[in-house]
Short mmCIF file of C-alpha atoms in Angstrom, two decimals:
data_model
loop_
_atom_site.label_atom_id
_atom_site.label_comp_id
_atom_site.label_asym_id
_atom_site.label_seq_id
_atom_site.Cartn_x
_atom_site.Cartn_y
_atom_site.Cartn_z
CA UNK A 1 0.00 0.00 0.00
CA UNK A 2 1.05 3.75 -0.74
CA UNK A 3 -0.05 7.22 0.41
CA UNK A 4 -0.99 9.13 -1.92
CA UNK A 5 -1.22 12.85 -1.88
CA UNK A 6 -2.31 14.71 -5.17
CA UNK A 7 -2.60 18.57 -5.74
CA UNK A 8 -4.34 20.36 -8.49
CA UNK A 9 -4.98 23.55 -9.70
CA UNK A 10 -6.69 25.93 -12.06
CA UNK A 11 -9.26 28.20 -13.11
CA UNK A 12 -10.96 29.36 -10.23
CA UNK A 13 -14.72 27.54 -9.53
CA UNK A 14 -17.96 27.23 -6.74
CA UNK A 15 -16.26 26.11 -3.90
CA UNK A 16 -19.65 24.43 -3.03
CA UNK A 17 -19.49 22.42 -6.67
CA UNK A 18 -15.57 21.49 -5.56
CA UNK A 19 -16.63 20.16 -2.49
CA UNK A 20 -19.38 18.32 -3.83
CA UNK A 21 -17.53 17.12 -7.03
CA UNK A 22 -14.51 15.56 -4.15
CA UNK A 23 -17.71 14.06 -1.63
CA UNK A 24 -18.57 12.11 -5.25
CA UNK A 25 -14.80 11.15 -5.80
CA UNK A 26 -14.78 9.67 -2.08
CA UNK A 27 -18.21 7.92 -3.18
CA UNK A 28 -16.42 6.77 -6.50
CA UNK A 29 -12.84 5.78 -4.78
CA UNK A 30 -13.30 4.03 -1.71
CA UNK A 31 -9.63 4.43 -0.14
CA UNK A 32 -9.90 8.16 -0.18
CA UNK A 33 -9.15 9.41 3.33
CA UNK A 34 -9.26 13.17 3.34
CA UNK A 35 -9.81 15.89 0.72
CA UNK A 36 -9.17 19.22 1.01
CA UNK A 37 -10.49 22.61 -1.51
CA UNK A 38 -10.70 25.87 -2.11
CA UNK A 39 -12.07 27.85 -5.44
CA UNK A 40 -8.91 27.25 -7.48
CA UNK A 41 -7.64 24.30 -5.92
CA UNK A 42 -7.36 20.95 -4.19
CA UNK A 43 -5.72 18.04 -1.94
CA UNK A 44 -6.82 14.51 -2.11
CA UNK A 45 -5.15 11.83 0.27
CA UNK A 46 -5.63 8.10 0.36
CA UNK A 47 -4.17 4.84 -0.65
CA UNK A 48 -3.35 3.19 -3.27
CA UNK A 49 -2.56 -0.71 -3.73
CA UNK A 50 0.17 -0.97 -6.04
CA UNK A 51 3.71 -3.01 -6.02
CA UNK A 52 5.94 -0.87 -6.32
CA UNK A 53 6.28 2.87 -6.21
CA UNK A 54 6.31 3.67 -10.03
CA UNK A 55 3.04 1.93 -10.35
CA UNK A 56 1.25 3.34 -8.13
CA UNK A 57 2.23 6.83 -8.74
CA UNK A 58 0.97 6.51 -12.42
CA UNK A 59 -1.96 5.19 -11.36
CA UNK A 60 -2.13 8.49 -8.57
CA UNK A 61 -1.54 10.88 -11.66
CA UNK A 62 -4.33 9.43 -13.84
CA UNK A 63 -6.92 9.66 -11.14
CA UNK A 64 -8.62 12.89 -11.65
CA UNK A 65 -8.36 12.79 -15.04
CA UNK A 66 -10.11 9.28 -15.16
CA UNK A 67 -12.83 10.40 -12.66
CA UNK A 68 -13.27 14.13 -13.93
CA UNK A 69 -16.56 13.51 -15.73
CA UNK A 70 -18.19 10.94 -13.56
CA UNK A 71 -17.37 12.92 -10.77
CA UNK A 72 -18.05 16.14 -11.90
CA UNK A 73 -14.55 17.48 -10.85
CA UNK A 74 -13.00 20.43 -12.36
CA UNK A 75 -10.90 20.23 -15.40
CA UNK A 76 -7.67 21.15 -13.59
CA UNK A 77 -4.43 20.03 -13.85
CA UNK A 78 -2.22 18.10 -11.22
CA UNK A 79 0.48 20.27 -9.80
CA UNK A 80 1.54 17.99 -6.85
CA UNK A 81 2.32 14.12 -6.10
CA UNK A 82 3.51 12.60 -3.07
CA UNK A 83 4.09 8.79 -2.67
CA UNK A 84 5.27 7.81 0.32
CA UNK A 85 5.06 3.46 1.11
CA UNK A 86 3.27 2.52 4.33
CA UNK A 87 6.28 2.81 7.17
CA UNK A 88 7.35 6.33 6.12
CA UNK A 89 3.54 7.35 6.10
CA UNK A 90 3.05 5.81 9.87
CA UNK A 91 6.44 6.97 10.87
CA UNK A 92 5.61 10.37 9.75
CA UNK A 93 2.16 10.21 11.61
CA UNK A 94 3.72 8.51 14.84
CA UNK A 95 6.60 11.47 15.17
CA UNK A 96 6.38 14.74 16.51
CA UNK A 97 5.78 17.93 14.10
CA UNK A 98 9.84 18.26 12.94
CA UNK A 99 11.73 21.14 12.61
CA UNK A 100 10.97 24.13 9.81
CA UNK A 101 13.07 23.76 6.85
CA UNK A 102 16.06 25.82 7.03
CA UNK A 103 16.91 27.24 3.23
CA UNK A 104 20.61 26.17 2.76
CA UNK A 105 21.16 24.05 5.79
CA UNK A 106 20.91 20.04 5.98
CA UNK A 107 19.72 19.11 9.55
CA UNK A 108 18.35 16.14 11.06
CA UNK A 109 14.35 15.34 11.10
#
């Protein structure tokens, strides 16, 4: 299993047609955990059985597209992917909120 995180964006919509467009998406894709919106974009998390990494994150980048009509979802394009395999996904939820980024520095998490 991999977590999935994909982020789109694009021309500006109803926020009340995005949100209803990603409730039919959950309805559509059963391992969606959490969605997030606004007018001009969006977050969708969940997970994706796959066996290896390249698999599933081709499979990750042709979800919207495949689910835009049925779905109703706006025609916007994907601007973000994150695959991260089951262990690094728990570790990161099990481990307390790290550090900010420091521009130019490598540090520890």
């Amino acid at each position: 299993m991999w977590h999935i995180t994909l982020t789109l964006a694009g021309k500006p919509g109803d926020p009340e047609d995005v949100r209803r467009a990603l409730e039919r998406l959950a309805h559509e894709h059963p391992f969606l955990l959490a969605g997030r919106y606004a007018a001009d974009h969006a977050e969708v998390r969940y997970w994706e059985e796959a066996p290896n990494l390249h698999d599933a994150a081709a499979i990750a980048m042709r979800l919207w597209g495949e689910h835009r009509q049925s779905a109703g979802l706006p025609p916007w394009e994907l601007i973000g992917l994150e695959v991260v395999d089951r262990q690094t996904y728990q570790t990161r939820a099990g481990a307390p909120a790290p550090l900010p980024v420091q521009p130019g520095r490598v540090q520890p998490f």
